Coordinates of C-alpha atoms and ligand atoms in Angstrom, one line a residue:
X1 CA -5.8 20.1 -53.8
X2 CA -7.5 22.9 -52.5
X3 CA -8.7 22.1 -49.0
X4 CA -10.7 23.7 -46.3
X5 CA -9.5 23.0 -43.0
X6 CA -12.0 23.8 -40.2
X7 CA -10.1 24.4 -36.6
X8 CA -6.8 24.6 -38.5
X9 CA -5.5 27.1 -35.9
X10 CA -5.7 24.7 -33.0
X11 CA -3.2 22.2 -31.7
X12 CA -3.8 19.3 -34.3
X13 CA -5.0 21.9 -37.1
X14 CA -2.0 23.7 -37.2
X15 CA 0.4 20.9 -37.4
X16 CA -1.9 19.4 -40.3
X17 CA -2.1 22.6 -42.1
X18 CA 1.8 22.6 -41.9
X19 CA 2.2 19.1 -43.5
X20 CA -0.7 19.6 -46.1
X21 CA 1.1 22.7 -47.3
X22 CA 4.6 21.0 -47.3
X23 CA 2.7 18.1 -49.4
X24 CA 1.9 21.1 -52.1
X25 CA -1.8 21.6 -51.3
X26 CA -3.3 24.9 -51.2
X27 CA -5.0 25.7 -47.5
X28 CA -8.0 27.8 -46.4
X29 CA -8.6 27.6 -42.5
X30 CA -11.7 28.7 -41.0
X31 CA -11.5 29.1 -37.1
X32 CA -13.2 31.2 -34.5
X33 CA -10.0 31.0 -32.2
X34 CA -12.0 30.2 -29.2
X35 CA -9.5 27.8 -28.2
X36 CA -6.5 29.1 -30.2
X37 CA -4.3 32.1 -31.6
X38 CA -4.0 33.1 -35.3
X39 CA -0.1 33.1 -34.2
X40 CA 0.0 29.3 -34.8
X41 CA -0.9 29.9 -38.7
X42 CA 1.4 33.0 -38.9
X43 CA 4.3 30.6 -37.8
X44 CA 3.3 27.7 -40.2
X45 CA 3.8 30.3 -42.9
X46 CA 7.2 31.1 -41.5
X47 CA 8.0 27.5 -41.2
X48 CA 6.7 26.7 -45.0
X49 CA 7.3 29.8 -46.6
X50 CA 3.7 29.5 -47.8
X51 CA 0.4 31.4 -47.5
X52 CA -2.7 30.2 -45.7
X53 CA -6.0 31.9 -46.6
X54 CA -7.4 32.4 -43.1
X55 CA -10.9 33.1 -42.5
X56 CA -11.8 34.1 -38.9
X57 CA -15.2 32.4 -38.5
X58 CA -17.6 30.3 -36.5
X59 CA -19.2 27.0 -38.1
X60 CA -22.5 27.9 -36.3
X61 CA -22.3 31.2 -38.4
X62 CA -24.1 29.5 -41.4
X63 CA -24.0 32.4 -43.6
X64 CA -20.2 33.0 -43.0
X65 CA -19.7 29.5 -44.1
X66 CA -21.9 29.6 -47.0
X67 CA -20.3 32.9 -48.3
X68 CA -16.8 30.8 -47.8
X69 CA -18.2 27.9 -50.0
X70 CA -19.6 30.3 -52.5
X71 CA -16.2 32.3 -52.7
X72 CA -13.6 29.6 -53.0
X73 CA -13.8 25.9 -54.4
X74 CA -12.6 23.2 -52.4
X75 CA -11.6 19.7 -53.3
X76 CA -11.4 18.3 -49.5
X77 CA -12.6 19.3 -46.2
X78 CA -10.6 18.3 -42.9
X79 CA -12.7 19.1 -40.1
X80 CA -11.2 19.7 -36.6
X81 CA -13.1 22.6 -35.5
X82 CA -14.8 21.4 -32.0
X83 CA -14.6 22.0 -28.4
X84 CA -13.0 19.1 -26.6
X85 CA -12.7 19.3 -22.8
X86 CA -14.4 16.4 -21.1
X87 CA -15.3 17.9 -17.7
X88 CA -16.3 21.5 -19.4
X89 CA -18.7 19.3 -21.5
X90 CA -20.7 17.5 -18.6
X91 CA -21.1 21.2 -17.3
X92 CA -22.2 22.7 -20.5
X93 CA -23.7 20.0 -22.5
X94 CA -25.7 22.3 -24.7
X95 CA -23.0 24.3 -25.8
X96 CA -21.1 21.2 -26.8
X97 CA -23.9 19.7 -28.7
X98 CA -24.4 22.9 -30.5
X99 CA -21.0 23.6 -31.3
X100 CA -19.8 20.1 -32.4
X101 CA -22.7 18.6 -33.7
X102 CA -24.8 21.8 -35.2
X103 CA -21.4 23.0 -36.4
X104 CA -20.8 19.7 -38.3
X105 CA -24.1 19.9 -39.7
X106 CA -23.8 23.4 -41.1
X107 CA -20.5 22.3 -42.6
X108 CA -21.8 19.3 -44.2
X109 CA -24.9 21.2 -45.7
X110 CA -22.7 23.7 -47.2
X111 CA -20.4 21.0 -48.6
X112 CA -23.1 19.1 -50.4
X113 CA -24.7 22.2 -51.8
X114 CA -21.2 23.2 -53.2
X115 CA -20.6 19.7 -54.5
X116 CA -17.8 19.1 -52.0
X117 CA -18.0 15.3 -50.9
X118 CA -14.7 14.5 -49.5
X119 CA -14.3 15.0 -45.7
X120 CA -11.6 13.7 -43.2
X121 CA -13.2 14.1 -39.8
X122 CA -11.5 14.3 -36.2
X123 CA -13.0 11.6 -34.1
X124 CA -11.6 10.3 -30.8
X125 CA -10.8 7.0 -29.1
X126 CA -13.2 8.4 -26.5
X127 CA -15.9 6.9 -28.6
X128 CA -14.9 3.5 -27.2
X129 CA -16.0 4.7 -23.9
X130 CA -14.6 2.6 -21.0
X131 CA -13.8 -0.7 -23.2
X132 CA -10.6 -2.2 -22.0
X133 CA -10.9 -4.6 -24.9
X134 CA -7.5 -3.4 -25.7
X135 CA -6.0 -3.2 -28.2
X136 CA -8.9 -1.5 -29.6
X137 CA -10.2 -2.1 -33.0
X138 CA -12.6 -0.1 -35.1
X139 CA -15.1 -2.8 -35.0
X140 CA -15.4 -2.4 -31.1
X141 CA -18.9 -1.4 -30.1
X142 CA -19.0 2.4 -29.3
X143 CA -20.5 3.7 -26.0
X144 CA -19.0 7.1 -25.1
X145 CA -19.4 8.0 -21.5
X146 CA -19.5 11.8 -21.5
X147 CA -21.3 14.6 -23.6
X148 CA -18.0 15.4 -25.3
X149 CA -17.5 11.8 -26.6
X150 CA -21.3 11.6 -27.2
X151 CA -21.0 14.5 -29.7
X152 CA -18.0 12.4 -31.7
X153 CA -20.0 9.5 -31.6
X154 CA -23.1 11.3 -33.0
X155 CA -21.3 13.1 -35.6
X156 CA -19.7 9.6 -36.7
X157 CA -23.7 8.2 -36.8
X158 CA -24.6 11.3 -38.7
X159 CA -21.7 10.6 -41.4
X160 CA -22.9 7.2 -41.6
X161 CA -26.3 7.8 -42.4
X162 CA -25.2 10.7 -45.0
X163 CA -22.7 8.2 -46.7
X164 CA -25.4 5.5 -46.9
X165 CA -28.2 7.9 -48.4
X166 CA -25.7 9.4 -50.8
X167 CA -22.8 7.1 -52.3
X168 CA -21.2 10.4 -53.8
X169 CA -19.5 10.9 -50.2
X170 CA -16.2 9.8 -49.4
X171 CA -15.1 10.1 -45.8
X172 CA -12.5 9.5 -43.5
X173 CA -13.4 9.1 -39.6
X174 CA -10.0 9.2 -37.9
X175 CA -10.1 8.0 -34.3
X176 CA -7.2 9.6 -32.5
X177 CA -5.6 8.2 -29.4
X178 CA -3.7 10.6 -27.1
X179 CA -2.0 13.5 -29.5
X180 CA 1.2 14.9 -27.6
X181 CA 4.3 16.4 -28.8
X182 CA 5.0 19.5 -31.4
X183 CA 6.8 20.3 -34.7
X184 CA 10.5 19.6 -34.3
X185 CA 11.3 23.1 -34.8
X186 CA 9.5 24.0 -31.4
X187 CA 7.7 26.9 -33.0
X188 CA 4.3 25.5 -33.0
X189 CA 2.6 23.1 -30.2
X190 CA -0.2 22.7 -27.9
X191 CA -1.3 25.9 -25.9
X192 CA -4.1 24.9 -23.5
X193 CA -5.7 27.6 -21.8
X194 CA -5.8 27.7 -17.9
X195 CA -4.8 24.5 -16.1
X196 CA -4.3 21.6 -18.5
X197 CA -6.6 18.9 -18.3
X198 CA -4.2 16.4 -20.2
X199 CA -1.3 14.9 -18.6
X200 CA 1.5 16.1 -21.2
X201 CA 1.1 19.8 -21.4
X202 CA 0.4 19.4 -17.5
X203 CA 3.9 17.7 -16.9
X204 CA 5.4 20.0 -19.5
X205 CA 4.4 22.8 -17.1
X206 CA 5.8 21.2 -14.1
X207 CA 9.2 21.0 -15.9
X208 CA 9.1 24.2 -16.8
X209 CA 8.5 25.3 -13.4
X210 CA 5.0 26.7 -13.9
X211 CA 3.3 24.2 -11.6
X212 CA 4.8 22.7 -8.4
X213 CA 3.8 19.0 -9.2
X214 CA 1.8 16.5 -11.1
X215 CA -0.9 14.6 -9.4
X216 CA -1.1 11.2 -10.7
X217 CA -4.8 10.1 -10.9
X218 CA -4.7 6.9 -9.1
X219 CA -1.9 4.3 -8.7
X220 CA -4.3 1.2 -7.8
X221 CA -5.3 0.3 -11.3
X222 CA -4.7 -3.4 -12.4
X223 CA -1.7 -2.3 -14.4
X224 CA 1.7 -3.0 -14.2
X225 CA 2.9 0.0 -11.9
X226 CA -0.8 0.6 -11.1
X227 CA -1.3 4.2 -13.0
X228 CA -3.5 4.6 -16.2
X229 CA -2.1 3.5 -19.7
X230 CA -2.5 5.3 -22.7
X231 CA -1.5 5.3 -26.4
X232 CA 0.5 8.5 -26.9
X233 CA 1.0 9.8 -30.4
X234 CA 3.2 12.4 -31.7
X235 CA 0.9 15.2 -33.5
X236 CA 3.0 14.9 -36.7
X237 CA 2.6 11.1 -37.0
X238 CA -1.1 12.2 -36.8
X239 CA -0.6 14.9 -39.2
X240 CA 0.7 12.3 -41.7
X241 CA -2.2 10.1 -41.0
X242 CA -4.4 13.1 -42.4
X243 CA -2.5 13.2 -45.9
X244 CA -2.9 9.5 -46.1
X245 CA -6.7 9.5 -45.4
X246 CA -6.9 12.2 -47.8
X247 CA -5.2 10.3 -50.5
X248 CA -7.3 7.1 -49.9
X249 CA -10.6 9.0 -50.1
X250 CA -9.4 10.7 -53.3
X251 CA -10.9 8.0 -55.3
X252 CA -12.7 5.6 -52.8
X253 CA -16.6 6.3 -52.1
X254 CA -18.2 5.4 -48.7
X255 CA -17.2 5.8 -45.3
X256 CA -13.9 4.4 -43.6
X257 CA -12.7 4.6 -40.1
X258 CA -9.0 4.1 -38.5
X259 CA -7.7 4.1 -35.3
X260 CA -4.6 6.7 -35.3
X261 CA -2.5 5.3 -32.5
X262 CA 1.0 3.9 -32.0
X263 CA -0.4 0.4 -30.5
X264 CA 1.8 0.7 -27.5
X265 CA 0.6 1.9 -24.2
X266 CA 2.4 4.0 -21.8
X267 CA 1.6 4.3 -17.9
X268 CA 1.4 7.8 -16.2
X269 CA 4.7 7.0 -14.4
X270 CA 6.4 6.1 -17.6
X271 CA 5.5 9.5 -19.1
X272 CA 6.6 11.2 -15.9
X273 CA 9.9 9.4 -16.3
X274 CA 10.4 9.9 -20.2
X275 CA 9.7 13.7 -19.8
X276 CA 12.0 14.1 -17.1
X277 CA 14.8 12.5 -19.1
X278 CA 13.9 14.6 -22.3
X279 CA 13.9 17.8 -20.4
X280 CA 16.5 17.3 -17.6
X281 CA 14.3 18.7 -15.2
X282 CA 12.7 17.2 -11.9
X283 CA 9.1 16.4 -12.2
X284 CA 8.0 16.2 -8.6
X285 CA 4.4 14.2 -8.3
X286 CA 2.3 12.8 -5.9
X287 CA -0.4 10.0 -6.1
X288 CA -4.0 11.3 -5.7
X289 CA -7.5 9.7 -6.1
X290 CA -8.8 8.2 -9.4
X291 CA -10.5 10.9 -11.9
X292 CA -13.9 9.9 -12.4
X293 CA -14.8 8.2 -15.5
X294 CA -11.3 7.1 -16.6
X295 CA -10.2 3.9 -18.0
X296 CA -7.5 2.0 -16.6
X297 CA -6.1 1.0 -20.1
X298 CA -6.6 2.2 -23.5
X299 CA -4.4 1.6 -26.5
X300 CA -5.1 1.1 -30.3
X301 CA -4.8 -1.6 -32.7
X302 CA -3.7 0.5 -35.4
X303 CA -3.2 -2.3 -38.2
X304 CA -5.8 -1.1 -40.3
X305 CA -4.4 2.1 -40.8
X306 CA -1.3 0.3 -41.8
X307 CA -3.3 -2.1 -44.1
X308 CA -5.3 0.5 -45.9
X309 CA -3.4 3.6 -45.7
X310 CA 0.3 2.6 -45.5
X311 CA 0.5 4.6 -42.3
X312 CA 2.1 4.0 -39.2
X313 CA 3.4 6.2 -36.2
X314 CA 7.3 6.3 -36.4
X315 CA 7.9 8.4 -33.5
X316 CA 8.4 7.1 -29.8
X317 CA 7.6 8.6 -26.4
X318 CA 11.1 9.9 -26.0
X319 CA 10.6 11.8 -29.1
X320 CA 7.1 13.1 -28.3
X321 CA 8.6 14.2 -25.0
X322 CA 11.4 16.2 -26.5
X323 CA 9.7 17.6 -29.1
X324 CA 7.2 18.8 -26.5
X325 CA 9.8 20.1 -24.3
X326 CA 11.3 22.3 -27.0
X327 CA 8.2 23.9 -27.8
X328 CA 7.3 24.3 -24.0
X329 CA 10.9 25.5 -23.3
X330 CA 10.8 28.2 -26.0
X331 CA 7.3 29.3 -25.4
X332 CA 6.9 29.1 -21.6
X333 CA 3.5 30.9 -21.9
X334 CA 2.3 29.6 -25.3
X335 CA 1.6 31.8 -28.2
X336 CA 0.8 34.8 -25.9
X337 CA 3.2 36.9 -24.3
X338 CA 5.8 36.3 -26.7
X339 CA 7.5 39.5 -27.6
X340 CA 8.3 39.9 -31.0
X341 CA 7.2 36.2 -32.1
Ligands
NAD401 P1 -8.1 22.5 -30.4 O1 -8.9 23.1 -29.6 O2 -6.7 23.3 -30.2 O3 -8.5 23.1 -32.0 C1 -9.6 23.0 -32.3 C2 -10.1 24.2 -33.0 O4 -11.3 24.5 -33.6 C3 -9.6 25.6 -32.3 O5 -8.7 26.4 -32.7 C4 -10.9 26.5 -31.9 O6 -10.5 27.6 -32.1 C5 -11.6 25.8 -33.2 N1 -12.9 25.7 -33.1 C6 -13.8 25.1 -32.1 N2 -15.2 25.6 -32.3 C7 -15.3 26.2 -33.5 C8 -16.5 26.7 -34.1 N3 -17.9 26.6 -34.1 N4 -15.8 27.3 -35.3 C9 -14.8 27.5 -35.8 N5 -13.7 27.1 -35.1 C10 -14.0 26.2 -33.8 O7 -8.3 20.8 -30.5 P2 -7.1 20.1 -31.0 O8 -6.6 19.1 -29.9 O9 -6.5 20.5 -32.2 O10 -8.4 19.0 -31.6 C11 -8.6 19.2 -32.8 C12 -9.9 18.1 -33.1 O11 -9.5 16.7 -32.7 C13 -10.9 18.3 -32.2 O12 -12.2 18.1 -33.1 C14 -11.0 17.3 -31.0 O13 -12.3 17.0 -30.4 C15 -10.1 16.3 -31.7 N6 -9.6 15.3 -30.8 C16 -8.7 16.0 -30.1 C17 -7.9 15.1 -29.4 C18 -6.8 15.8 -28.4 O14 -6.3 14.9 -27.2 N7 -6.0 16.8 -28.6 C19 -8.1 13.5 -29.1 C20 -8.9 13.0 -30.0 C21 -9.5 14.2 -30.9
UDP402 N1 -3.7 11.7 -15.6 C1 -3.1 12.0 -14.4 N2 -2.7 13.4 -14.1 C2 -3.0 14.4 -14.8 C3 -3.7 14.4 -16.0 C4 -4.0 13.1 -16.4 O1 -2.4 11.2 -13.8 O2 -2.9 15.8 -14.2 C5 -3.9 10.4 -16.2 C6 -5.1 10.0 -16.4 O3 -5.9 9.7 -15.5 C7 -5.1 9.3 -17.7 C8 -3.9 9.6 -18.4 O4 -3.0 10.4 -17.3 O5 -4.3 8.0 -17.2 C9 -3.8 10.4 -19.7 O6 -4.9 11.3 -19.4 P1 -5.4 12.5 -20.1 O7 -6.3 13.5 -19.7 O8 -4.1 13.1 -20.9 O9 -5.8 11.7 -21.5 P2 -7.3 10.7 -21.5 O10 -7.5 10.2 -20.2 O11 -8.4 11.6 -22.3 O12 -7.1 9.5 -22.2

């Protein structure tokens, strides 16, 4: 198939592009590089020996997007492009709603006009809000609790309405839990700008000596060791989930929603300890106050994806940490400052 990947230069996008190419698909990426570097795609080309058609462009630039759909014929779209920092979304809600929601509306209009009705959308477990009714099933009532999460929830609503209005649409909504890890080559991985908000990249930078210590956000939760529990999922398992979803919607109309997680929760202290083992480096930590808006526990019931898609996560926390570390160690400053790469 010929697939348009929005946000394909980013963390999850670059790993999915690699997997799509390996599966024999042709890939065009549109990305404005607001949170990524084109180096990721160059490295994917190096790893796969295949070409990516890259368009540097913004989903908010309607003319640019329309021209792309006029120039090329796509069978399907995988839509990653979006802003994703929870804290920033509370400070700049309009920017988040415009980028994520309006960007998606532009994309959907161009798709419909071009007769492209197949879409895989990156949603998030954040749409479940503070629900601690674990394991979380897809039927859990949605209730995002920050602007970022609400952009995802609103886009899900738009896709639901669109699919109801026009039965030609074939839409897979994938609710990711906590994506971590990197391709096993260590050539591509997550490259957060500034101080990482998420636990794994922060821990990795402490292991690498870029930061002094991890602050554990609360140790008085009602969990086994008192720290927050999340469902970490290897980014290559996530990439495989996109292929499975694309295959599913190739001949099924309607909208489908699946959790992509392992079904297993790990605490902050478990992650610190697993990363210490994988890296062989000490990871000092201190306990700080809770971070506002954090749920104590969040993990998926991923059984619907297994039943419908035949997909399940295969890599465990220790592999997530060792692959994340291989990437971090080889690229201590991410894609930038890499002489000769
Ligand atoms: P990322 O920031 O690495 O990738 C997103 C990409 O989209 C970036 O390359 C960015 O430059 C691009 N982009 C953003 N706005 C754009 C626009 N208007 N036009 C064109 N390109 C634009 O993030 P990621 O971790 O790879 O996440 C991919 C998707 O998955 C996002 O939609 C995110 O909300 C969702 N998601 C991520 C996580 C996570 O923890 N990483 C969890 C759940 C869902
Ligand atoms: N966390 C932490 N220290 C950090 C970053 C995160 O203790 O520097 C905790 C956080 O409170 C949560 C877990 O690690 O319990 C995962 O947080 P992350 O931000 O990675 O994912 P999310 O909260 O969005 O699921």
